[in-house]
Short mmCIF file of C-alpha atoms in Angstrom, two decimals:
data_model
loop_
_atom_site.label_atom_id
_atom_site.label_comp_id
_atom_site.label_asym_id
_atom_site.label_seq_id
_atom_site.Cartn_x
_atom_site.Cartn_y
_atom_site.Cartn_z
CA MET A 1 -5.33 20.16 1.52
CA ALA A 2 -2.85 22.83 2.52
CA LEU A 3 -2.04 20.63 5.50
CA LEU A 4 -0.92 17.90 3.11
CA VAL A 5 1.50 20.29 1.41
CA VAL A 6 2.91 21.43 4.75
CA ILE A 7 3.48 17.83 5.84
CA ALA A 8 5.10 16.95 2.53
CA ILE A 9 7.51 19.90 2.74
CA GLU A 10 8.38 18.96 6.29
CA ILE A 11 9.11 15.41 5.12
CA THR A 12 11.54 16.80 2.56
CA ARG A 13 13.32 18.94 5.12
CA LEU A 14 13.76 16.48 7.97
CA LYS A 15 16.84 14.31 8.25
CA ASP A 16 15.62 12.03 11.04
CA LEU A 17 14.06 9.12 9.21
CA PHE A 18 11.98 8.12 12.23
CA ALA A 19 10.21 11.49 12.17
CA VAL A 20 9.86 11.23 8.40
CA VAL A 21 8.08 7.90 8.70
CA MET A 22 5.78 9.18 11.44
CA LEU A 23 4.92 12.18 9.28
CA THR A 24 4.19 9.82 6.40
CA GLY A 25 1.69 8.08 8.63
CA ILE A 26 0.02 11.40 9.46
CA TYR A 27 0.08 12.25 5.77
CA GLY A 28 -1.80 9.03 5.04
CA LEU A 29 -4.38 9.78 7.72
CA VAL A 30 -4.94 13.35 6.49
CA SER A 31 -5.38 12.19 2.92
CA ALA A 32 -7.84 9.56 4.15
CA SER A 33 -9.96 12.26 5.77
CA PHE A 34 -9.73 14.23 2.53
CA PHE A 35 -11.11 11.20 0.68
CA VAL A 36 -14.08 11.12 3.05
CA LEU A 37 -14.78 14.76 2.19
CA MET A 38 -14.71 13.79 -1.48
CA ASP A 39 -17.39 11.11 -0.88
CA ALA A 40 -14.95 8.27 -1.51
CA VAL A 41 -15.64 6.29 1.65
CA ASP A 42 -14.25 2.99 0.42
CA VAL A 43 -11.00 4.58 -0.66
CA ALA A 44 -10.71 6.50 2.62
CA PHE A 45 -11.13 3.24 4.48
CA THR A 46 -8.34 1.59 2.54
CA GLU A 47 -6.01 4.57 2.78
CA ALA A 48 -6.54 4.85 6.52
CA SER A 49 -5.69 1.23 7.15
CA VAL A 50 -2.87 1.00 4.60
CA GLY A 51 -1.31 4.46 4.53
CA ALA A 52 -1.50 5.20 8.22
CA GLY A 53 -1.17 1.64 9.47
CA ILE A 54 0.69 -1.00 7.55
CA SER A 55 3.05 1.16 5.51
CA THR A 56 4.22 3.12 8.55
CA LEU A 57 4.83 -0.11 10.34
CA LEU A 58 6.84 -1.66 7.52
CA MET A 59 8.97 1.45 7.16
CA LEU A 60 9.66 1.49 10.90
CA VAL A 61 10.81 -2.11 10.76
CA VAL A 62 13.08 -1.31 7.83
CA ILE A 63 14.55 1.70 9.64
CA SER A 64 15.32 -0.46 12.63
CA LEU A 65 17.07 -2.83 10.22
CA THR A 66 19.08 -0.13 8.51
CA GLN A 67 19.81 3.30 9.94
CA ARG A 68 17.95 6.10 11.56
CA SER A 69 19.30 9.32 10.13
CA GLU A 70 19.92 10.52 6.63
CA HIS A 71 23.32 11.82 5.59
CA PRO A 72 23.30 15.50 4.68
CA VAL A 73 23.32 16.20 0.96
CA ARG A 74 26.72 17.53 -0.04
CA TYR A 75 25.78 19.41 -3.19
CA ARG A 76 23.02 21.96 -3.72
CA PRO A 77 20.40 20.23 -5.83
CA PHE A 78 19.68 23.15 -8.15
CA GLY A 79 19.39 20.85 -11.15
CA ALA A 80 16.68 18.80 -9.48
CA LEU A 81 14.88 21.95 -8.39
CA LEU A 82 14.95 23.27 -11.95
CA VAL A 83 13.56 20.03 -13.41
CA VAL A 84 10.81 19.92 -10.78
CA MET A 85 9.84 23.57 -11.30
CA LEU A 86 9.69 23.12 -15.08
CA THR A 87 7.55 20.00 -14.90
CA GLY A 88 5.31 21.53 -12.27
CA GLY A 89 4.87 24.69 -14.30
CA MET A 90 3.86 22.71 -17.37
CA LEU A 91 1.44 20.58 -15.36
CA ILE A 92 -0.20 23.66 -13.84
CA TYR A 93 -0.51 25.17 -17.30
CA GLY A 94 -2.20 21.91 -18.30
CA THR A 95 -4.71 22.09 -15.47
CA LEU A 96 -6.10 25.36 -16.82
CA ASP A 97 -7.99 23.33 -19.41
CA MET A 98 -9.44 20.90 -16.89
CA PRO A 99 -13.08 20.93 -15.85
CA TYR A 100 -13.69 22.46 -12.43
CA MET A 101 -13.97 20.17 -9.47
CA GLY A 102 -17.50 18.98 -8.74
CA ALA A 103 -18.89 19.98 -12.12
CA GLY A 104 -21.51 17.34 -12.93
CA ASP A 105 -21.07 17.69 -16.70
CA ALA A 106 -17.37 16.85 -16.81
CA PRO A 107 -16.51 14.18 -19.39
CA ILE A 108 -15.68 11.66 -16.69
CA HIS A 109 -19.26 11.68 -15.37
CA ILE A 110 -20.91 11.29 -18.76
CA HIS A 111 -19.35 8.23 -20.28
CA ILE A 112 -19.80 5.07 -18.20
CA ALA A 113 -20.64 6.09 -14.64
CA PRO A 114 -24.39 6.61 -15.26
CA ARG A 115 -24.70 3.02 -16.44
CA TYR A 116 -23.02 1.74 -13.27
CA LEU A 117 -25.18 3.95 -11.08
CA ASN A 118 -28.49 3.26 -12.82
CA ASP A 119 -28.28 -0.38 -13.85
CA SER A 120 -26.09 -2.05 -11.24
CA MET A 121 -29.06 -2.49 -8.90
CA GLN A 122 -30.94 -4.63 -11.42
CA GLU A 123 -27.89 -6.39 -12.83
CA VAL A 124 -25.84 -7.05 -9.70
CA GLY A 125 -28.22 -6.28 -6.87
CA VAL A 126 -25.60 -4.81 -4.55
CA VAL A 127 -26.22 -1.51 -2.81
CA ASN A 128 -22.60 -0.38 -2.74
CA VAL A 129 -21.81 0.51 -6.34
CA VAL A 130 -18.06 0.49 -5.68
CA THR A 131 -18.28 -3.16 -4.65
CA ALA A 132 -20.44 -3.95 -7.66
CA VAL A 133 -17.92 -2.42 -10.07
CA LEU A 134 -14.94 -3.89 -8.26
CA ALA A 135 -16.15 -7.45 -7.96
CA SER A 136 -18.47 -7.82 -10.91
CA TYR A 137 -18.00 -5.40 -13.79
CA ARG A 138 -14.26 -5.13 -13.41
CA SER A 139 -13.54 -8.52 -11.87
CA PHE A 140 -10.82 -9.33 -14.43
CA ASP A 141 -9.00 -6.22 -13.37
CA THR A 142 -9.33 -7.07 -9.71
CA PHE A 143 -8.06 -10.57 -10.39
CA GLY A 144 -4.98 -9.08 -12.02
CA GLU A 145 -4.40 -6.80 -9.06
CA LEU A 146 -4.73 -9.69 -6.66
CA VAL A 147 -2.09 -11.58 -8.61
CA VAL A 148 0.18 -8.51 -8.42
CA ILE A 149 -0.18 -8.44 -4.65
CA PHE A 150 0.50 -12.16 -4.45
CA THR A 151 3.58 -11.75 -6.65
CA ALA A 152 4.87 -8.93 -4.46
CA GLY A 153 4.45 -11.21 -1.44
CA ILE A 154 6.46 -13.93 -3.16
CA GLY A 155 9.09 -11.38 -4.15
CA VAL A 156 9.54 -10.14 -0.59
CA SER A 157 9.78 -13.72 0.64
CA ALA A 158 12.36 -14.55 -2.00
CA LEU A 159 14.46 -11.51 -1.08
CA LEU A 160 14.30 -11.82 2.68
CA MET A 161 13.80 -15.50 3.41
CA LYS A 162 16.64 -16.75 5.54
CA ALA A 163 18.02 -20.20 4.92
CA GLY A 164 18.84 -21.90 8.22
CA HIS A 165 16.28 -20.51 10.61
CA ARG A 166 15.96 -23.55 12.78
CA ASP A 167 18.92 -23.01 15.11
CA ASP A 168 18.34 -19.36 16.00
CA LYS A 169 14.80 -19.97 17.08
CA LYS A 170 15.74 -20.37 20.73
CA GLN A 171 17.67 -17.11 20.90
CA ALA A 172 14.85 -15.32 19.15
CA GLY A 173 12.52 -16.60 21.83
CA SER A 174 14.68 -15.20 24.61
CA ILE A 175 14.77 -11.77 22.98
CA ASN A 176 11.03 -11.80 22.63
CA ASP A 177 10.49 -12.84 26.22
CA SER A 178 12.57 -10.03 27.64
CA MET A 179 10.72 -7.63 25.38
CA HIS A 180 7.22 -8.47 26.46
CA LYS A 181 7.86 -8.57 30.16
CA GLN A 182 7.67 -4.79 29.87
CA HIS A 183 4.69 -2.83 28.55
CA LEU A 184 2.16 -4.64 30.71
CA ILE A 185 -0.64 -2.12 30.08
CA LEU A 186 -0.09 -2.13 26.34
CA ARG A 187 -0.19 -5.89 26.34
CA ILE A 188 -3.41 -6.23 28.31
CA VAL A 189 -5.26 -3.47 26.48
CA SER A 190 -4.33 -4.85 23.10
CA LYS A 191 -5.26 -8.33 24.21
CA ILE A 192 -8.74 -7.01 24.90
CA MET A 193 -8.77 -5.14 21.58
CA LEU A 194 -7.61 -7.99 19.38
CA PRO A 195 -10.88 -9.97 19.16
CA PHE A 196 -12.73 -6.79 18.33
CA ILE A 197 -10.28 -5.90 15.58
CA MET A 198 -10.74 -9.33 14.06
CA LEU A 199 -14.51 -9.17 14.43
CA PHE A 200 -14.45 -5.77 12.76
CA ALA A 201 -12.40 -7.21 9.90
CA LEU A 202 -14.99 -9.93 9.38
CA TYR A 203 -17.77 -7.34 9.52
CA VAL A 204 -16.01 -5.24 6.89
CA GLN A 205 -15.48 -8.35 4.79
CA PHE A 206 -19.10 -9.45 4.70
CA HIS A 207 -20.78 -6.07 4.90
CA GLY A 208 -19.01 -4.78 1.79
CA ASP A 209 -22.19 -5.21 -0.26
CA TYR A 210 -24.17 -2.76 1.85
CA GLY A 211 -21.71 -0.23 3.16
CA PRO A 212 -18.12 0.81 2.66
CA GLY A 213 -15.77 -2.11 2.95
CA GLY A 214 -14.78 -5.28 1.17
CA GLY A 215 -12.03 -7.79 0.79
CA PHE A 216 -9.12 -5.39 0.44
CA GLN A 217 -9.88 -3.41 3.58
CA ALA A 218 -10.84 -6.47 5.60
CA GLY A 219 -7.62 -8.21 4.63
CA VAL A 220 -5.51 -5.27 5.73
CA ILE A 221 -7.35 -4.91 9.04
CA PHE A 222 -7.08 -8.62 9.79
CA ALA A 223 -3.38 -8.54 9.00
CA ALA A 224 -3.01 -5.52 11.28
CA ALA A 225 -4.51 -7.55 14.14
CA ILE A 226 -2.02 -10.37 13.65
CA ILE A 227 0.89 -7.92 13.30
CA LEU A 228 -0.15 -6.15 16.51
CA TYR A 229 -0.10 -9.51 18.23
CA ALA A 230 3.33 -10.27 16.83
CA LEU A 231 4.66 -6.89 17.94
CA LEU A 232 3.50 -7.25 21.52
CA PHE A 233 3.89 -10.92 22.23
CA GLY A 234 6.95 -11.60 20.15
CA LEU A 235 7.47 -13.23 16.82
CA THR A 236 7.71 -16.74 18.21
CA SER A 237 4.24 -16.78 19.70
CA ALA A 238 2.85 -15.19 16.54
CA HIS A 239 4.50 -17.96 14.55
CA ARG A 240 2.72 -20.39 16.80
CA VAL A 241 -0.61 -18.86 15.72
CA ILE A 242 0.16 -18.68 12.01
CA ASN A 243 3.46 -19.93 10.76
CA GLN A 244 5.04 -18.55 7.65
CA THR A 245 4.49 -21.52 5.39
CA THR A 246 0.82 -21.64 6.29
CA SER A 247 0.31 -17.98 5.51
CA GLN A 248 1.99 -18.40 2.14
CA LEU A 249 -0.18 -21.39 1.33
CA VAL A 250 -3.27 -19.47 2.43
CA ALA A 251 -2.30 -16.58 0.13
CA ALA A 252 -2.11 -18.97 -2.79
CA PHE A 253 -5.45 -20.44 -1.73
CA GLY A 254 -7.09 -17.00 -1.93
CA VAL A 255 -5.89 -16.45 -5.50
CA LEU A 256 -7.03 -19.95 -6.43
CA LEU A 257 -10.45 -19.33 -4.85
CA TYR A 258 -10.86 -16.23 -7.00
CA GLY A 259 -9.73 -18.04 -10.14
CA SER A 260 -11.87 -21.08 -9.48
CA VAL A 261 -15.00 -18.94 -9.21
CA GLY A 262 -14.16 -17.91 -12.77
CA LEU A 263 -13.64 -21.52 -13.79
CA VAL A 264 -16.91 -22.66 -12.22
CA SER A 265 -18.81 -20.02 -14.12
CA LEU A 266 -16.97 -21.14 -17.25
CA LEU A 267 -18.05 -24.73 -16.63
CA ASN A 268 -21.63 -23.63 -16.06
CA GLY A 269 -21.72 -22.24 -19.57
CA GLY A 270 -20.97 -18.58 -18.97
CA ASN A 271 -17.90 -16.47 -19.59
CA PHE A 272 -14.92 -16.45 -17.23
CA LEU A 273 -16.02 -14.66 -14.02
CA ASP A 274 -19.58 -14.22 -15.31
CA TYR A 275 -21.56 -14.92 -12.16
CA ASN A 276 -25.02 -14.88 -13.70
CA VAL A 277 -24.82 -18.62 -14.34
CA LEU A 278 -23.77 -19.58 -10.80
CA ALA A 279 -27.36 -19.80 -9.56
CA SER A 280 -30.72 -20.14 -11.24
CA ASN A 281 -31.46 -16.50 -10.52
CA PRO A 282 -28.85 -14.18 -12.11
CA VAL A 283 -28.90 -11.71 -9.21
CA SER A 284 -28.38 -14.36 -6.55
CA GLY A 285 -25.64 -15.80 -8.77
CA GLN A 286 -24.00 -12.38 -8.70
CA HIS A 287 -24.30 -12.28 -4.91
CA LEU A 288 -22.66 -15.69 -4.63
CA GLY A 289 -19.86 -14.76 -7.00
CA ILE A 290 -19.12 -11.48 -5.22
CA LEU A 291 -19.13 -13.22 -1.85
CA PHE A 292 -16.53 -15.77 -2.92
CA ILE A 293 -14.40 -13.29 -4.80
CA GLU A 294 -14.29 -10.85 -1.90
CA LEU A 295 -13.39 -13.76 0.33
CA GLY A 296 -10.54 -14.68 -2.00
CA VAL A 297 -9.33 -11.08 -2.05
CA GLY A 298 -9.54 -10.78 1.73
CA ILE A 299 -7.68 -14.02 2.37
CA THR A 300 -4.91 -13.21 -0.06
CA VAL A 301 -4.40 -9.61 1.07
CA ALA A 302 -4.35 -10.58 4.74
CA SER A 303 -1.92 -13.42 4.36
CA VAL A 304 0.37 -11.55 1.97
CA MET A 305 0.60 -8.66 4.44
CA ILE A 306 1.32 -11.09 7.28
CA THR A 307 3.95 -12.87 5.18
CA ILE A 308 5.64 -9.59 4.32
CA PHE A 309 5.73 -8.52 7.95
CA PHE A 310 7.05 -11.88 9.15
CA ASN A 311 9.79 -11.72 6.57
CA PHE A 312 10.91 -8.24 7.63
CA ALA A 313 10.66 -9.00 11.33
CA GLY A 314 12.34 -12.37 11.01
CA ARG A 315 15.26 -10.63 9.37
CA GLN A 316 15.74 -8.49 12.45
CA VAL A 317 16.35 -11.23 14.97
CA PRO A 318 19.54 -12.85 13.60
CA GLN A 319 21.12 -9.43 13.05
CA LYS A 320 20.61 -8.55 16.68
CA ASN A 321 22.17 -11.85 17.68
CA LYS A 322 25.20 -11.04 15.58
CA ASP A 323 25.63 -7.70 17.29
CA SER A 324 25.43 -8.97 20.85
CA MET B 1 -13.78 31.13 -9.90
CA LEU B 2 -10.37 29.57 -10.35
CA MET B 3 -10.79 27.93 -6.96
CA GLY B 4 -12.34 24.99 -8.82
CA LEU B 5 -8.84 24.12 -9.92
CA PHE B 6 -7.31 24.45 -6.44
CA ASN B 7 -7.27 20.68 -5.90
CA ASN B 8 -5.41 20.14 -9.14
CA TRP B 9 -2.76 22.61 -8.13
CA VAL B 10 -2.28 20.97 -4.77
CA VAL B 11 -1.93 17.68 -6.62
CA VAL B 12 0.75 19.18 -8.86
CA VAL B 13 2.62 20.64 -5.89
CA LEU B 14 2.53 17.35 -3.98
CA MET B 15 3.61 15.44 -7.06
CA MET B 16 6.55 17.78 -7.57
CA ILE B 17 7.59 17.51 -3.91
CA GLY B 18 7.57 13.74 -4.31
CA LEU B 19 9.59 13.95 -7.52
CA TYR B 20 12.05 16.35 -5.88
CA ILE B 21 12.62 13.94 -3.00
CA VAL B 22 13.22 11.09 -5.42
CA ILE B 23 15.74 13.09 -7.46
CA ALA B 24 17.55 15.13 -4.84
CA HIS B 25 17.85 12.81 -1.86
CA GLY B 26 20.39 10.04 -1.70
CA ASN B 27 18.82 8.02 1.07
CA LEU B 28 16.89 5.05 -0.30
CA ILE B 29 14.18 5.07 2.38
CA LYS B 30 13.63 8.78 1.78
CA LYS B 31 13.32 8.03 -1.92
CA ILE B 32 10.62 5.44 -1.18
CA VAL B 33 8.78 7.98 0.97
CA GLY B 34 9.01 10.39 -1.98
CA LEU B 35 7.48 7.80 -4.25
CA THR B 36 4.66 7.32 -1.74
CA ILE B 37 3.92 11.05 -1.77
CA PHE B 38 3.93 11.05 -5.58
CA GLN B 39 1.59 8.07 -5.57
CA THR B 40 -0.82 9.65 -3.09
CA SER B 41 -0.98 12.81 -5.20
CA VAL B 42 -2.23 10.71 -8.11
CA PHE B 43 -4.83 9.14 -5.83
CA ILE B 44 -6.00 12.60 -4.76
CA PHE B 45 -6.22 13.64 -8.40
CA TYR B 46 -8.48 10.71 -9.32
CA ILE B 47 -10.68 11.10 -6.27
CA SER B 48 -11.19 14.82 -6.79
CA MET B 49 -12.19 14.09 -10.39
CA ALA B 50 -14.88 11.72 -9.14
CA LYS B 51 -16.51 14.33 -6.89
CA VAL B 52 -19.89 15.70 -7.97
CA ASP B 53 -21.29 18.78 -6.27
CA GLY B 54 -24.31 17.89 -4.15
CA GLY B 55 -23.74 14.18 -4.62
CA THR B 56 -23.09 11.58 -1.91
CA ALA B 57 -20.98 8.47 -1.60
CA PRO B 58 -21.85 5.87 -4.27
CA ILE B 59 -23.96 3.66 -2.02
CA LEU B 60 -27.47 3.48 -3.44
CA MET B 61 -30.18 4.93 -1.22
CA ALA B 62 -33.77 5.95 -1.65
CA ASN B 63 -34.42 9.65 -2.38
CA VAL B 64 -30.89 10.29 -3.58
CA THR B 65 -30.19 10.86 -7.23
CA LYS B 66 -26.69 12.32 -7.32
CA TYR B 67 -23.70 10.13 -6.51
CA ALA B 68 -19.97 10.52 -6.88
CA ASN B 69 -18.47 8.59 -9.77
CA PRO B 70 -17.71 5.05 -8.53
CA LEU B 71 -15.18 4.08 -11.19
CA PRO B 72 -12.19 6.15 -9.97
CA HIS B 73 -12.93 4.93 -6.46
CA VAL B 74 -12.57 1.33 -7.58
CA LEU B 75 -9.36 2.03 -9.46
CA ILE B 76 -7.76 3.85 -6.54
CA LEU B 77 -8.99 1.35 -3.95
CA THR B 78 -7.06 -1.44 -5.62
CA ALA B 79 -4.16 0.88 -6.46
CA ILE B 80 -3.60 1.66 -2.78
CA VAL B 81 -3.28 -1.98 -1.83
CA VAL B 82 -1.08 -2.75 -4.83
CA GLY B 83 0.96 0.33 -3.87
CA ILE B 84 1.69 -0.98 -0.38
CA ALA B 85 2.66 -4.36 -1.84
CA THR B 86 5.16 -2.78 -4.22
CA THR B 87 6.44 -0.48 -1.46
CA ALA B 88 7.07 -3.56 0.64
CA LEU B 89 9.06 -5.02 -2.24
CA ALA B 90 11.12 -1.83 -2.51
CA LEU B 91 11.77 -1.90 1.24
CA ALA B 92 12.87 -5.52 0.98
CA LEU B 93 15.35 -4.53 -1.73
CA THR B 94 16.59 -1.74 0.56
CA VAL B 95 17.20 -4.21 3.35
CA ARG B 96 19.21 -6.42 1.03
CA ILE B 97 21.23 -3.46 -0.23
CA LYS B 98 21.96 -2.49 3.36
CA GLU B 99 23.25 -5.98 4.01
CA ALA B 100 25.39 -6.06 0.90
CA TYR B 101 26.85 -2.53 1.09
CA SER B 102 26.20 -1.71 4.78
CA SER B 103 24.80 1.63 3.63
CA ILE B 104 21.60 2.92 2.09
CA GLU B 105 23.05 6.17 0.78
CA GLU B 106 23.27 6.36 -2.96
CA GLU B 107 26.67 8.09 -2.95
CA SER B 108 28.51 5.55 -0.87
CA ILE B 109 26.93 2.68 -2.82
CA GLN B 110 28.21 4.21 -6.05
CA GLU B 111 31.63 4.78 -4.50
CA GLN B 112 31.86 1.14 -3.51
CA ASN B 113 30.75 0.08 -6.95
CA THR B 114 33.40 2.13 -8.74
CA LYS B 115 36.06 0.95 -6.29
CA GLN B 116 35.14 -2.65 -6.94
CA ALA B 117 35.10 -2.06 -10.67
CA SER B 118 38.56 -0.45 -10.64
CA GLU B 119 39.94 -3.28 -8.49
CA ARG B 120 38.54 -5.77 -10.93
CA ASP B 121 40.10 -3.88 -13.84
CA GLU B 122 43.45 -3.90 -12.05
CA LEU B 123 43.22 -7.63 -11.51
CA ASP B 124 42.31 -8.15 -15.14
CA SER B 125 45.23 -6.08 -16.42
CA ARG B 126 47.61 -7.90 -14.07
CA SER B 127 46.46 -11.31 -15.23
CA GLU B 128 46.92 -10.16 -18.80
CA GLN B 129 50.50 -9.22 -18.07
CA TYR B 130 51.37 -12.67 -16.80
#
């Protein structure tokens, strides 16, 4: 925990944005290991793949698009320091009333968690309670979050989509070629790794009922595989695997898959997203519903992440052409 | 005895560092990093609330009766992924700002804005004169 504070202070102090971003990645990894200590394996999984992986990558791309170092601050930010100290002081005063960490009788553990822990086995039949809550009890919520992610993907596309991208394709190809003549070892090793990363993503996707994992993590890992490929073999060859329009369509398909599970259960006489009616046996209906919903989540998350990366990286190429 | 609150204090400190970066630094990417730190501190807060002494991860097993609270885990799990999506949106905005102003420092953006505004005012007053 103290390590986190040290890293955060160092992030504040440093002016080199590249180092800042790298430290942010380490920060994500350290907090992921903290989550493991706190028994939150699913969360740790997500934080490790998102905080240490994708977000670092996106920030690096943006730095390469903008600038590397931060201008020194000209004034002494005493006002900001004062505000921060005041707020922090009040918050710490507030924590004095909080229940101690790990106390089993804290209000949070009394209200609804026992029901999830005791009854989810009979009602949902999934060993991983986090998956049960995510995909069944709180499936409305998850649907909303999926739509938020989808909307963010659309927003990034709308902001960064370039209009006439047909004519600079050839030049982009030449840049890519010169780039991946180098780094032979990196290329071969990652070529060997790629199938395993994808296999692991599928494992995480379909094993989410029994162990840590699920659609969100699997989507991010799968996207990481594609992004790795794009980084090493150039954007053009990655576009040949999945082009941008396809990945956008696939993202929409994931959201629709999720929503249509809800509609099917509605048509079968249940409530929206009530999986009990999907099969003759309520528990197997739940299994079916969770399977499809996690699939929808995984597809959408993966393709939105890929779309976002393509948009950022595609922005880079024409700028470089302009410079040269 | 007060060590039970140690996590909360670390959360407060991290949150304040994040807030300080957002307020005091002019660089837009640095501001986004600050927001990320702020965000992660909230995650840590939720996850430390969910911890139960002597419990294990909320994956049902035989012979285990104590589990961590699964609900905060679910909330934070989705929040992390939504967080990266919104961060990506913020970064996209930064890229566009860089293209429009050729700078991502708050000061120089504001300077350019005021300069433009004053030029526009001048033009307006001139056209009124004619």
